[in-house]
CSV table of C-alpha atoms and ligand atoms in Angstrom, one decimal:
chain,number,residue,atom,x,y,z
A,278,MET,CA,-29.8,-2.1,-30.3
A,279,GLN,CA,-28.6,-2.4,-26.7
A,280,PRO,CA,-29.7,0.2,-24.1
A,281,SER,CA,-27.1,2.9,-23.7
A,282,THR,CA,-25.6,3.1,-20.3
A,283,THR,CA,-24.3,6.6,-20.6
A,284,ALA,CA,-27.2,8.6,-22.0
A,285,SER,CA,-29.7,9.2,-19.2
A,286,VAL,CA,-33.3,9.3,-20.3
A,287,GLN,CA,-36.5,10.5,-18.4
A,288,PRO,CA,-39.1,7.8,-18.6
A,289,LEU,CA,-42.7,9.0,-18.5
A,290,VAL,CA,-44.3,8.3,-15.1
A,291,VAL,CA,-48.1,8.1,-14.8
A,292,PHE,CA,-49.1,9.6,-11.5
A,293,GLY,CA,-51.4,12.4,-10.3
A,294,PRO,CA,-54.2,13.2,-7.9
A,295,PRO,CA,-56.6,10.7,-9.7
A,296,SER,CA,-54.2,7.9,-8.8
A,297,LEU,CA,-55.1,8.3,-5.1
A,298,LEU,CA,-58.8,7.8,-5.7
A,299,TYR,CA,-58.5,4.0,-6.3
A,300,ASP,CA,-59.2,3.1,-2.6
A,301,PHE,CA,-61.2,0.2,-1.2
A,302,GLY,CA,-61.0,1.6,2.3
A,303,VAL,CA,-58.6,1.9,5.2
A,304,GLN,CA,-58.5,-1.8,6.0
A,305,HIS,CA,-57.9,-3.0,2.5
A,306,PRO,CA,-54.4,-4.2,1.6
A,307,LEU,CA,-54.2,-2.4,-1.7
A,308,THR,CA,-53.8,1.1,-0.3
A,309,PRO,CA,-53.2,4.4,-2.0
A,310,ARG,CA,-50.9,5.2,0.9
A,311,ARG,CA,-48.2,3.5,-1.2
A,312,PHE,CA,-48.1,6.4,-3.5
A,313,GLY,CA,-46.7,8.8,-0.8
A,314,PRO,CA,-43.4,6.9,-0.2
A,315,GLY,CA,-43.3,5.4,-3.7
A,316,ILE,CA,-43.6,8.6,-5.7
A,317,GLU,CA,-41.4,10.6,-3.3
A,318,LEU,CA,-38.7,8.0,-3.7
A,319,LEU,CA,-38.8,8.4,-7.5
A,320,GLU,CA,-38.7,12.2,-7.1
A,321,ALA,CA,-35.7,11.9,-4.7
A,322,LEU,CA,-33.9,9.9,-7.4
A,323,GLY,CA,-34.6,12.5,-10.0
A,324,ALA,CA,-38.0,11.6,-11.7
A,325,ASP,CA,-39.6,14.8,-13.0
A,326,ARG,CA,-41.6,13.7,-16.0
A,327,PHE,CA,-45.1,13.0,-14.6
A,328,MET,CA,-48.4,12.6,-16.4
A,329,PRO,CA,-51.6,12.5,-14.4
A,330,PRO,CA,-53.9,9.6,-15.5
A,331,PRO,CA,-56.9,10.8,-17.6
A,332,GLU,CA,-60.2,9.0,-17.2
A,333,VAL,CA,-60.7,6.6,-20.0
A,334,SER,CA,-63.9,6.7,-22.2
A,335,GLU,CA,-66.5,4.0,-22.0
A,336,ALA,CA,-65.9,3.2,-25.7
A,337,GLU,CA,-62.2,2.5,-24.9
A,338,LEU,CA,-63.1,0.3,-21.9
A,339,ARG,CA,-65.2,-1.8,-24.3
A,340,ARG,CA,-62.1,-3.0,-26.0
A,341,VAL,CA,-61.7,-5.4,-23.1
A,342,HIS,CA,-64.8,-5.2,-20.9
A,343,ASP,CA,-68.4,-6.2,-21.5
A,344,PRO,CA,-70.9,-3.2,-21.6
A,345,ALA,CA,-73.1,-4.9,-19.0
A,346,TYR,CA,-70.2,-5.1,-16.5
A,347,ILE,CA,-69.2,-1.5,-17.1
A,348,SER,CA,-72.9,-0.5,-16.3
A,349,SER,CA,-72.7,-2.5,-13.1
A,350,VAL,CA,-69.5,-0.8,-12.0
A,351,ARG,CA,-71.1,2.6,-12.8
A,352,MET,CA,-74.2,1.7,-10.8
A,353,LEU,CA,-72.3,0.5,-7.8
A,354,SER,CA,-70.0,3.5,-8.0
A,355,GLU,CA,-73.0,5.7,-7.5
A,356,TYR,CA,-74.7,3.5,-4.9
A,357,PRO,CA,-72.0,1.4,-3.3
A,358,ASP,CA,-74.2,0.1,-0.5
A,359,ALA,CA,-77.1,-0.9,-2.8
A,360,GLY,CA,-75.4,-3.9,-4.3
A,361,PRO,CA,-77.7,-6.6,-2.7
A,362,MET,CA,-80.8,-4.5,-3.4
A,363,LEU,CA,-79.8,-4.1,-7.0
A,364,GLY,CA,-79.3,-7.8,-7.3
A,365,PHE,CA,-75.5,-7.8,-7.5
A,366,SER,CA,-73.8,-10.6,-5.6
A,367,ALA,CA,-71.0,-9.8,-3.2
A,368,TRP,CA,-67.8,-8.5,-4.7
A,369,GLY,CA,-65.6,-10.1,-2.1
A,370,ASP,CA,-62.1,-8.6,-2.2
A,371,ASP,CA,-63.3,-5.7,-4.3
A,372,PRO,CA,-65.9,-3.9,-2.1
A,373,PRO,CA,-67.7,-1.2,-4.1
A,374,PHE,CA,-66.9,2.4,-3.1
A,375,SER,CA,-68.2,5.7,-4.0
A,376,GLY,CA,-66.5,7.0,-7.2
A,377,MET,CA,-65.2,3.5,-8.0
A,378,HIS,CA,-65.9,3.8,-11.8
A,379,GLU,CA,-64.1,7.1,-12.1
A,380,ALA,CA,-61.1,5.8,-10.0
A,381,ALA,CA,-60.8,2.6,-12.0
A,382,ALA,CA,-61.3,4.5,-15.3
A,383,ALA,CA,-58.4,6.7,-14.3
A,384,VAL,CA,-56.1,3.7,-13.7
A,385,ALA,CA,-57.2,2.3,-17.1
A,386,GLY,CA,-56.8,5.7,-18.7
A,387,GLY,CA,-53.3,6.1,-17.3
A,388,SER,CA,-52.0,2.9,-18.9
A,389,LEU,CA,-53.9,3.7,-22.1
A,390,ALA,CA,-52.5,7.3,-22.3
A,391,ALA,CA,-49.0,6.0,-21.6
A,392,MET,CA,-49.3,3.5,-24.4
A,393,GLU,CA,-50.6,6.2,-26.8
A,394,ARG,CA,-47.5,8.4,-26.0
A,395,ILE,CA,-45.3,5.4,-26.7
A,396,LEU,CA,-47.1,4.7,-30.0
A,397,ALA,CA,-46.9,8.3,-31.0
A,398,GLY,CA,-43.1,8.3,-30.3
A,399,ASP,CA,-43.4,10.9,-27.5
A,400,ALA,CA,-42.0,8.4,-25.0
A,401,CYS,CA,-39.8,5.4,-25.3
A,402,HIS,CA,-40.2,4.0,-21.8
A,403,ALA,CA,-43.2,4.7,-19.6
A,404,PHE,CA,-44.0,3.5,-16.1
A,405,HIS,CA,-47.4,3.5,-14.4
A,406,PRO,CA,-46.9,2.5,-10.8
A,407,GLY,CA,-50.7,2.5,-10.1
A,408,GLY,CA,-51.4,0.3,-13.1
A,409,GLY,CA,-51.1,-3.5,-13.5
A,410,LEU,CA,-54.6,-4.5,-12.4
A,411,HIS,CA,-54.2,-7.8,-14.1
A,412,HIS,CA,-57.0,-9.9,-12.6
A,413,ALA,CA,-59.9,-7.9,-13.9
A,414,MET,CA,-62.0,-10.1,-16.2
A,415,PRO,CA,-64.1,-8.9,-19.2
A,416,GLU,CA,-67.3,-9.4,-17.2
A,417,ARG,CA,-66.3,-9.1,-13.6
A,418,ALA,CA,-64.0,-7.6,-10.9
A,419,SER,CA,-61.4,-9.9,-9.3
A,420,GLY,CA,-58.4,-9.7,-7.0
A,421,PHE,CA,-58.6,-5.9,-6.2
A,422,CYS,CA,-58.9,-5.2,-9.9
A,423,ILE,CA,-62.0,-3.4,-11.4
A,424,TYR,CA,-60.8,-2.5,-15.0
A,425,ASN,CA,-57.9,-4.2,-16.6
A,426,ASP,CA,-55.6,-1.3,-17.5
A,427,VAL,CA,-52.7,-3.5,-18.7
A,428,ALA,CA,-55.0,-5.4,-21.1
A,429,LEU,CA,-56.4,-2.2,-22.4
A,430,ALA,CA,-52.9,-0.9,-23.2
A,431,VAL,CA,-52.0,-4.2,-24.8
A,432,ALA,CA,-55.2,-4.1,-26.9
A,433,ARG,CA,-54.4,-0.6,-28.0
A,434,ALA,CA,-50.9,-1.6,-29.2
A,435,ARG,CA,-52.3,-4.7,-30.9
A,436,ASP,CA,-55.0,-2.7,-32.7
A,437,ALA,CA,-52.2,-0.4,-33.9
A,438,GLY,CA,-50.6,-3.4,-35.6
A,439,HIS,CA,-48.0,-4.4,-33.0
A,440,ARG,CA,-46.9,-7.8,-31.9
A,441,VAL,CA,-47.1,-7.4,-28.1
A,442,LEU,CA,-45.1,-9.3,-25.5
A,443,TYR,CA,-46.7,-9.1,-22.0
A,444,VAL,CA,-44.5,-10.2,-19.1
A,445,ASP,CA,-46.2,-10.5,-15.7
A,446,LEU,CA,-43.9,-10.8,-12.7
A,447,ASP,CA,-46.6,-10.4,-10.0
A,448,VAL,CA,-46.7,-13.2,-7.5
A,449,HIS,CA,-50.3,-13.9,-8.6
A,450,HIS,CA,-51.2,-15.4,-12.0
A,451,GLY,CA,-52.0,-12.7,-14.6
A,452,ASP,CA,-55.3,-14.4,-15.3
A,453,GLY,CA,-57.3,-11.5,-16.5
A,454,VAL,CA,-54.8,-10.4,-19.2
A,455,GLU,CA,-54.3,-14.0,-20.2
A,456,THR,CA,-58.1,-14.6,-20.5
A,457,ILE,CA,-58.6,-11.5,-22.6
A,458,PHE,CA,-55.9,-12.5,-25.1
A,459,TRP,CA,-56.3,-16.3,-24.8
A,460,ASP,CA,-57.1,-16.7,-28.5
A,461,ASP,CA,-55.1,-13.8,-29.9
A,462,PRO,CA,-52.0,-14.8,-31.8
A,463,GLN,CA,-50.9,-11.1,-31.8
A,464,VAL,CA,-50.3,-11.0,-28.1
A,465,LEU,CA,-47.9,-13.3,-26.2
A,466,THR,CA,-48.6,-13.3,-22.4
A,467,ILE,CA,-46.0,-14.8,-20.1
A,468,SER,CA,-46.8,-15.1,-16.3
A,469,PHE,CA,-44.4,-16.1,-13.6
A,470,HIS,CA,-46.2,-16.7,-10.4
A,471,GLU,CA,-46.6,-18.7,-7.2
A,472,THR,CA,-48.4,-21.9,-8.2
A,473,GLY,CA,-52.2,-21.9,-8.3
A,474,ARG,CA,-52.1,-24.9,-6.0
A,475,ALA,CA,-51.1,-22.6,-3.2
A,476,LEU,CA,-52.3,-19.1,-4.1
A,477,PHE,CA,-55.1,-17.0,-5.6
A,478,PRO,CA,-56.4,-17.1,-8.3
A,479,GLY,CA,-55.6,-20.9,-8.5
A,480,THR,CA,-54.9,-20.9,-12.2
A,481,GLY,CA,-51.9,-20.6,-14.6
A,482,PHE,CA,-50.5,-24.1,-15.0
A,483,VAL,CA,-47.9,-25.1,-17.6
A,484,SER,CA,-50.4,-26.9,-19.8
A,485,ASP,CA,-52.5,-23.7,-20.1
A,486,CYS,CA,-50.9,-22.3,-23.2
A,487,GLY,CA,-53.5,-20.6,-25.4
A,488,ALA,CA,-56.5,-21.4,-27.6
A,489,PRO,CA,-56.1,-23.7,-30.6
A,490,ASN,CA,-55.7,-20.8,-33.0
A,491,ALA,CA,-53.2,-19.1,-30.7
A,492,ARG,CA,-51.2,-22.0,-29.3
A,493,GLY,CA,-48.1,-21.0,-27.5
A,494,THR,CA,-49.2,-17.4,-27.0
A,495,ALA,CA,-50.1,-17.9,-23.3
A,496,VAL,CA,-47.2,-19.1,-21.2
A,497,ASN,CA,-47.4,-20.0,-17.5
A,498,VAL,CA,-44.5,-20.6,-15.1
A,499,PRO,CA,-46.1,-21.6,-11.8
A,500,LEU,CA,-43.4,-21.6,-9.1
A,501,GLU,CA,-43.2,-23.4,-5.8
A,502,PRO,CA,-44.0,-21.7,-2.5
A,503,GLY,CA,-40.7,-20.6,-1.0
A,504,THR,CA,-39.1,-19.9,-4.3
A,505,SER,CA,-36.3,-17.4,-3.9
A,506,ASP,CA,-33.9,-15.4,-6.1
A,507,VAL,CA,-31.9,-18.1,-7.7
A,508,SER,CA,-34.7,-20.2,-9.2
A,509,TRP,CA,-37.1,-17.3,-9.8
A,510,LEU,CA,-34.4,-15.4,-11.8
A,511,ALA,CA,-33.3,-18.6,-13.6
A,512,ALA,CA,-36.9,-19.1,-14.8
A,513,VAL,CA,-37.2,-15.5,-16.1
A,514,GLU,CA,-33.8,-15.8,-17.8
A,515,LEU,CA,-34.6,-19.1,-19.4
A,516,VAL,CA,-38.0,-18.2,-20.7
A,517,VAL,CA,-38.2,-14.5,-21.6
A,518,PRO,CA,-35.2,-14.1,-24.0
A,519,ALA,CA,-35.9,-17.4,-25.8
A,520,LEU,CA,-39.6,-16.6,-26.3
A,521,ALA,CA,-38.8,-13.0,-27.3
A,522,ALA,CA,-36.4,-14.4,-29.9
A,523,ALA,CA,-39.0,-16.8,-31.2
A,524,TYR,CA,-41.9,-14.4,-31.2
A,525,GLN,CA,-40.2,-11.1,-32.3
A,526,PRO,CA,-42.4,-8.7,-30.4
A,527,THR,CA,-42.5,-5.0,-31.5
A,528,ILE,CA,-43.7,-3.7,-28.1
A,529,LEU,CA,-43.2,-4.8,-24.5
A,530,VAL,CA,-45.7,-4.4,-21.6
A,531,THR,CA,-44.7,-5.6,-18.2
A,532,GLN,CA,-46.2,-5.9,-14.7
A,533,HIS,CA,-43.8,-5.7,-11.7
A,534,GLY,CA,-46.0,-6.7,-8.7
A,535,SER,CA,-43.7,-6.5,-5.7
A,536,ASP,CA,-45.8,-9.1,-3.9
A,537,THR,CA,-43.2,-11.7,-5.0
A,538,HIS,CA,-40.9,-10.2,-2.3
A,539,LEU,CA,-40.2,-12.3,0.8
A,540,PHE,CA,-41.5,-9.6,3.1
A,541,ASP,CA,-44.9,-9.5,1.3
A,542,PRO,CA,-47.7,-10.5,3.7
A,543,LEU,CA,-50.1,-12.0,1.1
A,544,ALA,CA,-48.0,-14.7,-0.7
A,545,HIS,CA,-45.2,-17.2,-0.2
A,546,LEU,CA,-42.4,-16.5,-2.6
A,547,ARG,CA,-39.1,-15.2,-1.2
A,548,VAL,CA,-37.7,-13.0,-4.0
A,549,THR,CA,-35.6,-9.9,-3.1
A,550,THR,CA,-35.0,-6.6,-4.9
A,551,LEU,CA,-31.7,-8.1,-6.1
A,552,ALA,CA,-33.4,-10.5,-8.4
A,553,MET,CA,-36.1,-8.1,-9.3
A,554,ALA,CA,-33.5,-5.6,-10.5
A,555,ARG,CA,-31.9,-8.2,-12.7
A,556,ALA,CA,-35.3,-9.1,-14.2
A,557,ALA,CA,-36.0,-5.4,-14.9
A,558,ALA,CA,-32.6,-5.1,-16.6
A,559,LEU,CA,-33.4,-8.2,-18.7
A,560,LEU,CA,-36.7,-6.8,-19.8
A,561,HIS,CA,-35.1,-3.5,-20.7
A,562,ARG,CA,-32.7,-5.3,-23.0
A,563,VAL,CA,-35.6,-7.1,-24.6
A,564,ALA,CA,-37.4,-3.8,-25.2
A,565,HIS,CA,-34.3,-2.4,-27.0
A,566,GLN,CA,-33.3,-5.5,-28.8
A,567,TYR,CA,-36.7,-6.2,-30.4
A,568,ALA,CA,-39.0,-3.3,-30.0
A,569,GLU,CA,-36.9,-0.2,-30.5
A,570,GLY,CA,-37.2,0.5,-26.8
A,571,ARG,CA,-41.0,0.6,-26.7
A,572,TRP,CA,-41.8,-0.5,-23.2
A,573,LEU,CA,-44.7,0.2,-20.8
A,574,ALA,CA,-44.1,-1.0,-17.3
A,575,THR,CA,-46.8,-1.1,-14.6
A,576,GLY,CA,-46.7,-1.6,-10.8
A,577,GLY,CA,-49.2,-4.2,-9.7
A,578,GLY,CA,-49.6,-5.9,-6.3
A,579,GLY,CA,-47.4,-5.2,-3.3
A,580,TYR,CA,-48.6,-5.0,0.3
A,581,ASP,CA,-45.4,-4.2,2.3
A,582,VAL,CA,-46.0,-0.5,1.7
A,583,TYR,CA,-42.9,1.3,3.1
A,584,ARG,CA,-40.3,-1.4,3.1
A,585,VAL,CA,-40.8,-3.1,-0.3
A,586,VAL,CA,-43.1,-1.3,-2.8
A,587,PRO,CA,-41.2,2.0,-3.1
A,588,ARG,CA,-37.9,0.2,-3.8
A,589,VAL,CA,-39.4,-2.0,-6.5
A,590,TRP,CA,-40.9,1.1,-8.2
A,591,ALA,CA,-37.5,2.8,-7.9
A,592,LEU,CA,-35.6,0.0,-9.5
A,593,VAL,CA,-38.0,-0.1,-12.4
A,594,TRP,CA,-37.8,3.6,-12.9
A,595,LEU,CA,-34.0,3.6,-12.5
A,596,THR,CA,-33.7,0.9,-15.2
A,597,GLN,CA,-36.0,2.8,-17.5
A,598,ALA,CA,-33.9,6.0,-16.9
A,599,HIS,CA,-30.7,4.2,-17.8
A,600,ARG,CA,-29.3,4.9,-14.4
A,601,ASP,CA,-27.1,2.8,-12.1
A,602,LEU,CA,-28.8,1.7,-9.0
A,603,PRO,CA,-27.6,3.6,-5.9
A,604,LEU,CA,-26.6,1.4,-2.9
A,605,GLU,CA,-28.7,3.3,-0.4
A,606,THR,CA,-32.1,4.9,-0.3
A,607,PRO,CA,-32.0,8.7,0.4
A,608,PRO,CA,-31.8,9.4,4.1
A,609,GLU,CA,-34.3,12.3,4.0
A,610,TRP,CA,-36.8,9.9,2.4
A,611,ARG,CA,-36.3,7.3,5.0
A,612,ALA,CA,-36.7,9.8,7.8
A,613,ARG,CA,-39.8,11.2,6.3
A,614,TRP,CA,-41.7,7.9,6.0
A,615,SER,CA,-40.6,5.9,8.9
A,616,GLY,CA,-43.0,7.7,11.2
A,617,GLU,CA,-46.0,7.0,9.1
A,618,ALA,CA,-44.9,3.4,8.7
A,619,ALA,CA,-44.9,3.0,12.5
A,620,ARG,CA,-48.3,4.6,12.8
A,621,PHE,CA,-49.7,2.0,10.4
A,622,ASP,CA,-47.8,-0.8,12.2
A,623,GLN,CA,-45.6,-1.4,9.1
A,624,ALA,CA,-41.9,-1.9,8.8
A,625,PRO,CA,-39.9,1.3,8.0
A,626,PRO,CA,-38.2,2.1,4.7
A,627,PRO,CA,-34.8,0.3,4.7
A,628,LEU,CA,-31.3,1.7,4.2
A,629,MET,CA,-30.4,-0.4,1.2
A,630,LEU,CA,-32.1,-0.2,-2.2
A,631,LEU,CA,-31.0,-3.7,-3.1
A,632,ASP,CA,-31.5,-6.3,-0.4
A,633,PRO,CA,-28.3,-8.0,0.9
A,634,PRO,CA,-27.7,-11.3,-0.8
A,635,GLU,CA,-28.1,-13.3,2.5
A,636,LEU,CA,-31.7,-12.1,2.8
A,637,ALA,CA,-32.8,-14.7,0.3
A,638,ALA,CA,-32.3,-18.0,2.1
A,639,PRO,CA,-30.7,-20.8,0.0
A,640,GLU,CA,-33.4,-22.8,-1.7
A,641,PRO,CA,-33.6,-26.6,-1.2
A,642,GLU,CA,-32.2,-28.4,-4.2
A,643,SER,CA,-35.5,-30.2,-4.8
A,644,LEU,CA,-37.3,-26.9,-5.1
A,645,VAL,CA,-34.7,-25.5,-7.6
A,646,GLU,CA,-35.1,-28.7,-9.6
A,647,ARG,CA,-38.9,-28.6,-9.7
A,648,ASN,CA,-38.9,-24.9,-10.7
A,649,ARG,CA,-36.3,-25.7,-13.4
A,650,GLN,CA,-38.5,-28.5,-14.8
A,651,THR,CA,-41.5,-26.2,-14.8
A,652,ALA,CA,-39.8,-23.4,-16.6
A,653,GLU,CA,-38.3,-25.8,-19.2
A,654,ALA,CA,-41.7,-27.4,-19.8
A,655,ALA,CA,-43.4,-24.0,-20.2
A,656,LEU,CA,-40.8,-22.9,-22.6
A,657,ALA,CA,-40.8,-26.1,-24.6
A,658,CYS,CA,-44.6,-26.0,-24.9
A,659,ALA,CA,-44.6,-22.5,-26.2
A,660,LEU,CA,-41.7,-22.9,-28.6
A,661,ARG,CA,-43.2,-26.0,-30.1
A,662,ALA,CA,-46.5,-24.2,-30.7
A,663,ILE,CA,-44.8,-21.1,-32.1
A,664,GLU,CA,-42.7,-23.3,-34.5
A,665,GLU,CA,-45.8,-25.1,-35.7
A,666,SER,CA,-47.7,-21.9,-36.3
A,667,THR,CA,-44.9,-20.4,-38.3
A,668,ALA,CA,-44.5,-23.6,-40.3
A,669,ALA,CA,-48.3,-23.8,-41.0
B,820,LIG,ZN1,-33.8,2.1,-22.5
B,821,LIG,ZN1,-50.4,-9.9,-6.9
């Protein structure tokens, strides 16, 4: 069934006071300040179905995390400065903070609760902007991610008997989710990201396509630095529909990190909201075509807090709400947040929801060609493995 364009629906949005607690400190790039402009833009566009994220139980966290790691997080959450004394090595990009366990457990709980609402049939589409902490590993924190909320939601759906398609559009490889489901034939993970040759976490190459008993259920499309709308979207359009057709998922989970955007300060892709909106629409069609609309979308990375992140959240929400994208952002919203943006030395919220086409510079032919070969190789590798496994 195709998504209806006339009937408007209210997607469930996971957000509430606990969302603001996930905070590594004022200097850290992943800032809860993004919720102010982000959530207010959704509200200005008409979002009114919010669910605060509940704290997840430790038993649920153990679906994807080692008990010893959860204990370490709890300990550092209580004594954030005592890491060296307690024998914990430095946590690098993930500095422990007071209440870290509760904050991370709320992010995880948000994605899990949204998934449960979808499984129960209370919601068809759900969006968790604060979710998408895709780097967290079973036994360690990584890349601003303490607990892997998306993996937890995926595991919950899998345990309910679903075939899960996970699509990761963040500029960084979705390594934590991939690792957790590496040998799981019931979960297909597809990650589009800037190549690990140029960017954290340095993994996610075409040849990495799943454990021997789950070949083809991890798919990696590493793209060249400088990749812009044309070849990014071409890769998504080549790989996702073909693999959805081959794999026949019954539920869709996605991660929409806005750090692919050309304004993002932490990475080197040059994607704009034009291509991101097309990708969201494509994923929406996949959800309806294969999964009766069951779709949990999450936010993820994104460090241009006023100019980029809110618009990416808005286009995901508008897509889930079956709404046309307005040309412009609401003037009151822009006025309200441009002052705070200036105070934090950030660019203000822009006039246009969708970036002008000329913002994405034309890509060199050689780059387009390399990306095309990468996407074709990733697809071929996965299709071959899926065919072999269904023939066996
Ligand atoms: Zn829909
Ligand atoms: Zn990222």
